[in-house]
Amino acid sequence: MKNILVIGATGQIGSELTLKLREIYGNTHVVCGYIPSAKPRGELRESGPFEICDVTNPEQIATVVLKHHVDTIYNLAALLSVVAEGRPQLAWKIGIDGLWNVLEVAREHECAVFTPSSIGSFGPETPRNNVPQDTIQRPTTIYGVSKVTTELLSDYYYRKYGVDTRSVRFPGLISYVTPPGGGTTDYACDIYYSAVRGEKFTCPIGKGTYMDMMYMPDALRACVELMEADPYRLIHRNAFNIAAMSFDPEGVFNAIKKYKPEFEMDYDVDPLKQANADSWPNSLSDVAAQQEWDWKAEYDLDKMTVDMLAKLREKLIR
Ligand code: SER
């Protein structure tokens, strides 16, 4: 990777990944691609090049790729699961028509492409626990339908045209930097904000609902390590299960209570979020990622909780 374009660079993952990539590959080598309704600000804007790059506009993508001699595209434009369910056609347009645009540009200009998949790519018929790498994927959400299609289309472009496509199935991502917005797993991030603000947290996901989660530093490292992985070791490509921790609302609540004993939580279950969560697995097996590119998460629930509470205290209270 010499010159990188991040599409969706101002979003939940992009806002942090772009800065991490600039740290590794040099500021001038990483282009922040954004849409006008989500402009880059602060460090993201000041530390390197930025270009309007709408994933639904193939000419725009090609222009930026040519101008910056891009050889790797991180295609992060997407709607999260709850928002997508409200706007299924838009979710498809961004997720799949957008991916098609990216893959075509990548084919023509010989770029590698990373497009995230998700735990949402699984459905009710998938085994619930320790989900194997290769298994049934019959999702019931439009988010999941678009993620499975992403995986298939990316593999297709690799097989048919040799485009170097790679991907991971992200768990719910937790970060103190950019809030997710519109996902089913957002509660696992929001709960920390409430705890640090000294507020009671009302949980939209029911007790006993387990989902895989991951702290953002691990997620960012996964993106980079997979794209740097030796291609001859990769048996799979789109997309690898990766895992770090699996918990239900009580699990994360108790982890926070250990450090904030006064913290309180009650429940007001959101039926759409709950239906999404119920259709997703409890936990994934990431053995293939371990074997093929030495993946290993660094943060478990306790280590993440200590860091989240400290970083949010700095962000919200100082
Ligand atoms: N975090 C996503 C969501 O909740 C799932 O990958 O929509």
Coordinates of C-alpha atoms and ligand atoms in Angstrom, one line a residue:
M1 CA 0.0 0.0 0.0
K2 CA 1.6 3.3 -1.1
N3 CA -1.4 5.6 -1.8
I4 CA -4.7 5.0 -0.1
L5 CA -8.2 6.3 -0.6
V6 CA -10.6 6.0 2.2
I7 CA -14.2 6.3 1.0
G8 CA -16.6 7.2 3.9
A9 CA -13.6 8.6 5.8
T10 CA -15.7 10.8 8.1
G11 CA -17.8 7.9 9.4
Q12 CA -17.6 5.7 12.5
I13 CA -14.6 3.6 11.3
G14 CA -13.2 6.0 8.6
S15 CA -12.6 8.9 11.0
E16 CA -10.1 6.8 13.0
L17 CA -8.8 4.5 10.3
T18 CA -7.8 7.5 8.0
L19 CA -5.6 8.9 10.8
K20 CA -4.1 5.5 11.7
L21 CA -3.3 4.9 8.0
R22 CA -1.7 8.4 7.8
E23 CA 0.5 7.6 10.8
I24 CA 1.7 4.4 9.1
Y25 CA 2.0 5.3 5.5
G26 CA 2.5 9.1 5.7
N27 CA 0.0 11.9 5.8
T28 CA 0.2 12.8 2.1
H29 CA -0.4 9.2 1.0
V30 CA -3.9 8.8 2.5
V31 CA -6.8 10.6 0.9
C32 CA -9.9 11.3 3.1
G33 CA -12.9 10.7 0.7
Y34 CA -16.1 12.3 2.0
I35 CA -19.6 13.4 0.9
P36 CA -20.6 17.1 1.2
S37 CA -23.1 16.3 4.0
A38 CA -20.3 14.8 6.2
K39 CA -17.3 17.1 5.8
P40 CA -14.0 16.3 7.5
R41 CA -13.0 18.5 10.4
G42 CA -10.1 19.1 12.7
E43 CA -7.2 16.7 12.4
L44 CA -8.8 14.7 9.7
R45 CA -9.0 17.8 7.5
E46 CA -5.7 19.3 8.5
S47 CA -3.4 16.3 8.4
G48 CA -3.7 15.2 4.8
P49 CA -5.5 15.4 1.4
F50 CA -9.2 15.3 1.2
E51 CA -11.6 15.0 -1.8
I52 CA -15.3 14.7 -2.3
C53 CA -15.8 11.1 -3.3
D54 CA -19.3 9.8 -3.3
V55 CA -19.4 6.0 -3.6
T56 CA -22.5 6.3 -5.9
N57 CA -20.5 8.4 -8.4
P58 CA -18.1 6.2 -10.4
E59 CA -16.5 9.1 -12.2
Q60 CA -15.7 10.8 -8.9
I61 CA -14.0 7.7 -7.6
A62 CA -11.9 7.3 -10.8
T63 CA -10.9 10.9 -10.8
V64 CA -9.6 10.8 -7.2
V65 CA -7.8 7.4 -7.8
L66 CA -6.0 8.9 -10.9
K67 CA -5.2 12.2 -9.3
H68 CA -3.6 10.6 -6.2
H69 CA -2.2 7.5 -7.8
V70 CA -4.2 5.3 -5.5
D71 CA -3.4 1.6 -5.2
T72 CA -5.6 0.7 -2.3
I73 CA -9.2 1.6 -1.5
Y74 CA -10.9 1.3 1.9
N75 CA -14.5 1.3 0.9
L76 CA -16.3 2.2 4.2
A77 CA -19.4 3.9 2.8
A78 CA -22.5 2.1 4.3
L79 CA -25.7 2.6 6.3
L80 CA -25.8 0.7 9.6
S81 CA -28.5 -1.9 10.3
V82 CA -31.3 0.2 11.8
V83 CA -31.0 3.1 9.4
A84 CA -30.8 0.6 6.5
E85 CA -34.0 -1.1 7.5
G86 CA -35.8 2.2 7.2
R87 CA -34.3 3.0 3.8
P88 CA -33.6 -0.4 2.1
Q89 CA -33.2 0.9 -1.4
L90 CA -30.7 3.5 -0.3
A91 CA -28.8 0.8 1.7
W92 CA -28.5 -1.2 -1.5
K93 CA -27.5 1.8 -3.6
I94 CA -24.7 2.7 -1.3
G95 CA -23.7 -0.8 -0.3
I96 CA -23.9 -2.7 -3.6
D97 CA -24.2 -0.3 -6.5
G98 CA -21.5 1.7 -4.7
L99 CA -19.3 -1.4 -4.3
W100 CA -19.7 -2.2 -7.9
N101 CA -18.4 1.3 -8.8
V102 CA -15.4 0.8 -6.5
L103 CA -14.6 -2.6 -7.9
E104 CA -14.8 -1.4 -11.5
V105 CA -12.4 1.4 -10.8
A106 CA -10.2 -1.0 -8.9
R107 CA -10.2 -3.4 -11.8
E108 CA -9.3 -0.7 -14.3
H109 CA -6.6 1.0 -12.1
E110 CA -5.3 -2.1 -10.3
C111 CA -6.2 -1.2 -6.8
A112 CA -6.7 -3.5 -3.8
V113 CA -10.1 -3.1 -2.1
F114 CA -11.2 -3.6 1.5
T115 CA -15.0 -3.5 2.1
P116 CA -16.2 -4.4 5.6
S117 CA -18.7 -7.2 6.2
S118 CA -20.4 -7.8 9.6
I119 CA -21.9 -10.2 12.1
G120 CA -25.1 -8.9 10.4
S121 CA -24.2 -11.1 7.4
F122 CA -25.5 -14.1 9.4
G123 CA -29.1 -15.0 10.0
P124 CA -31.3 -17.1 12.2
E125 CA -30.3 -20.4 10.5
T126 CA -26.6 -19.8 11.2
P127 CA -25.3 -21.8 14.3
R128 CA -25.6 -19.4 17.3
N129 CA -22.3 -19.9 19.1
N130 CA -18.7 -20.0 17.9
V131 CA -19.9 -19.5 14.3
P132 CA -17.5 -21.2 11.9
Q133 CA -15.8 -19.3 9.0
D134 CA -17.8 -21.1 6.3
T135 CA -21.4 -21.6 7.3
I136 CA -25.0 -20.7 6.4
Q137 CA -25.6 -17.0 5.6
R138 CA -29.2 -16.3 5.1
P139 CA -29.7 -12.9 6.8
T140 CA -33.2 -11.4 7.3
T141 CA -32.2 -7.7 7.4
I142 CA -31.4 -5.6 4.3
Y143 CA -28.1 -4.7 6.1
G144 CA -27.2 -8.4 6.1
V145 CA -28.4 -9.1 2.6
S146 CA -26.2 -6.3 1.4
K147 CA -23.2 -7.6 3.4
V148 CA -23.5 -11.1 2.0
T149 CA -23.7 -9.6 -1.5
T150 CA -20.6 -7.5 -0.7
E151 CA -18.7 -10.7 0.2
L152 CA -19.9 -12.6 -2.9
L153 CA -19.3 -9.7 -5.3
S154 CA -15.8 -9.0 -3.8
D155 CA -14.9 -12.7 -4.2
Y156 CA -16.2 -12.7 -7.7
Y157 CA -14.0 -9.8 -8.7
Y158 CA -11.0 -11.5 -7.2
R159 CA -11.7 -14.8 -9.1
K160 CA -12.8 -13.3 -12.4
Y161 CA -10.5 -10.3 -12.7
G162 CA -7.8 -10.8 -10.0
V163 CA -8.8 -7.7 -8.1
D164 CA -7.1 -8.0 -4.6
T165 CA -10.3 -7.8 -2.5
R166 CA -10.1 -8.6 1.2
S167 CA -12.5 -8.2 4.1
V168 CA -13.5 -9.0 7.7
R169 CA -16.8 -9.5 9.4
F170 CA -16.8 -6.8 12.0
P171 CA -18.4 -7.4 15.4
G172 CA -20.2 -4.4 17.0
L173 CA -17.5 -1.7 17.2
I174 CA -17.0 0.3 20.4
S175 CA -15.1 3.6 20.4
Y176 CA -14.8 6.9 22.3
V177 CA -14.1 8.9 19.1
T178 CA -16.9 8.9 16.6
P179 CA -20.3 7.5 17.8
P180 CA -21.8 4.8 15.5
G181 CA -25.4 6.1 14.8
G182 CA -28.1 3.8 13.5
G183 CA -26.8 0.4 14.4
T184 CA -28.1 -2.4 16.5
T185 CA -24.9 -2.7 18.5
D186 CA -24.7 1.0 19.3
Y187 CA -25.9 0.4 22.9
A188 CA -22.6 -1.1 23.8
C189 CA -21.0 2.3 23.0
D190 CA -23.8 4.5 24.4
I191 CA -23.7 2.7 27.8
Y192 CA -20.1 4.0 28.4
Y193 CA -21.2 7.6 27.6
S194 CA -24.0 7.4 30.1
A195 CA -21.7 5.9 32.8
V196 CA -19.2 8.7 32.4
R197 CA -21.8 11.4 32.4
G198 CA -23.2 9.9 35.6
E199 CA -26.6 9.1 34.0
K200 CA -28.7 6.0 34.3
F201 CA -28.6 4.0 31.1
T202 CA -31.8 2.7 29.4
C203 CA -30.9 -0.3 27.3
P204 CA -32.7 -0.9 24.0
I205 CA -31.5 -4.6 23.8
G206 CA -32.8 -7.2 26.1
K207 CA -31.0 -9.1 28.9
G208 CA -29.4 -12.3 27.7
T209 CA -28.9 -11.1 24.1
Y210 CA -25.3 -11.9 23.3
M211 CA -23.4 -10.3 20.4
D212 CA -19.8 -10.2 19.4
M213 CA -18.1 -6.8 20.1
M214 CA -14.7 -5.3 19.5
Y215 CA -12.8 -2.3 20.7
M216 CA -11.9 0.1 17.8
P217 CA -8.1 -0.1 18.1
D218 CA -8.3 -3.9 17.4
A219 CA -10.7 -3.3 14.5
L220 CA -8.3 -0.7 12.9
R221 CA -5.4 -3.1 13.3
A222 CA -7.4 -5.9 11.7
C223 CA -8.0 -3.7 8.6
V224 CA -4.3 -2.9 8.2
E225 CA -3.0 -6.4 9.0
L226 CA -5.3 -8.1 6.6
M227 CA -4.4 -5.7 3.8
E228 CA -0.7 -6.3 4.5
A229 CA -1.1 -10.1 4.8
D230 CA 0.8 -12.4 2.5
P231 CA -1.6 -13.2 -0.3
Y232 CA -0.2 -16.7 -0.6
R233 CA -1.4 -17.6 2.9
L234 CA -5.0 -16.5 2.2
I235 CA -7.4 -19.3 1.6
H236 CA -10.4 -17.0 2.3
R237 CA -10.8 -13.4 1.3
N238 CA -14.3 -12.0 1.7
A239 CA -14.8 -12.1 4.5
F240 CA -12.9 -13.3 7.6
N241 CA -14.6 -13.8 11.0
I242 CA -12.8 -11.8 13.6
A243 CA -13.6 -11.8 17.3
A244 CA -12.6 -10.2 20.5
M245 CA -15.4 -10.6 23.1
S246 CA -19.1 -11.6 23.3
F247 CA -21.4 -10.1 26.0
D248 CA -25.0 -9.3 26.7
P249 CA -26.2 -6.0 28.3
E250 CA -25.7 -7.3 31.8
G251 CA -22.1 -8.3 31.0
V252 CA -21.1 -4.8 29.9
F253 CA -23.1 -3.2 32.7
N254 CA -21.3 -5.3 35.3
A255 CA -17.9 -4.6 33.7
I256 CA -18.6 -0.9 34.1
K257 CA -20.0 -1.2 37.6
K258 CA -16.7 -2.7 38.7
Y259 CA -15.2 0.8 38.2
K260 CA -18.4 2.8 38.8
P261 CA -20.4 1.1 41.5
E262 CA -23.1 3.7 41.5
F263 CA -24.0 3.2 37.8
E264 CA -27.6 2.1 37.1
M265 CA -29.3 0.5 34.1
D266 CA -32.9 -0.4 33.1
Y267 CA -34.4 -1.7 29.9
D268 CA -36.8 -0.3 27.2
V269 CA -36.4 -2.9 24.5
D270 CA -36.5 -1.5 20.9
P271 CA -38.4 -4.2 18.8
L272 CA -36.4 -3.5 15.6
K273 CA -33.0 -3.6 17.2
Q274 CA -34.0 -6.6 19.2
A275 CA -35.2 -8.5 16.1
N276 CA -31.9 -7.7 14.4
A277 CA -29.9 -8.8 17.4
D278 CA -31.9 -12.0 17.7
S279 CA -31.2 -12.9 14.1
W280 CA -27.4 -12.5 14.6
P281 CA -25.1 -15.0 16.3
N282 CA -23.9 -14.9 19.9
S283 CA -20.3 -15.4 19.1
L284 CA -17.9 -16.0 16.1
S285 CA -14.9 -18.3 15.7
D286 CA -11.9 -16.5 14.2
V287 CA -9.7 -19.5 13.7
A288 CA -9.3 -18.9 10.0
A289 CA -8.1 -15.3 10.5
Q290 CA -5.7 -16.6 13.2
Q291 CA -4.3 -19.3 10.8
E292 CA -4.2 -17.3 7.6
W293 CA -2.9 -13.9 8.8
D294 CA -2.1 -14.3 12.5
W295 CA -5.1 -12.3 13.7
K296 CA -5.3 -11.8 17.5
A297 CA -7.4 -9.3 19.4
E298 CA -5.7 -7.4 22.2
Y299 CA -8.7 -6.0 24.1
D300 CA -11.1 -8.1 26.2
L301 CA -14.1 -6.6 28.0
D302 CA -12.3 -5.5 31.1
K303 CA -9.3 -4.0 29.3
M304 CA -11.6 -2.1 26.9
T305 CA -13.7 -0.9 29.8
V306 CA -10.8 0.6 31.7
D307 CA -9.6 2.4 28.5
M308 CA -13.1 3.6 27.4
L309 CA -13.9 5.0 30.9
A310 CA -10.5 6.8 31.0
K311 CA -10.7 8.2 27.5
L312 CA -14.3 9.3 27.8
R313 CA -13.7 11.0 31.1
E314 CA -11.0 13.0 29.4
K315 CA -13.3 13.8 26.4
L316 CA -16.5 14.6 28.3
I317 CA -15.5 15.9 31.6
R318 CA -12.3 18.0 31.2
Ligands
SER1 N1 -22.6 -2.5 14.2 C1 -23.5 -2.9 13.1 C2 -24.9 -2.5 13.4 O1 -25.2 -2.6 14.5 C3 -23.4 -4.4 12.9 O2 -22.2 -4.7 12.2 O3 -25.6 -2.2 12.5

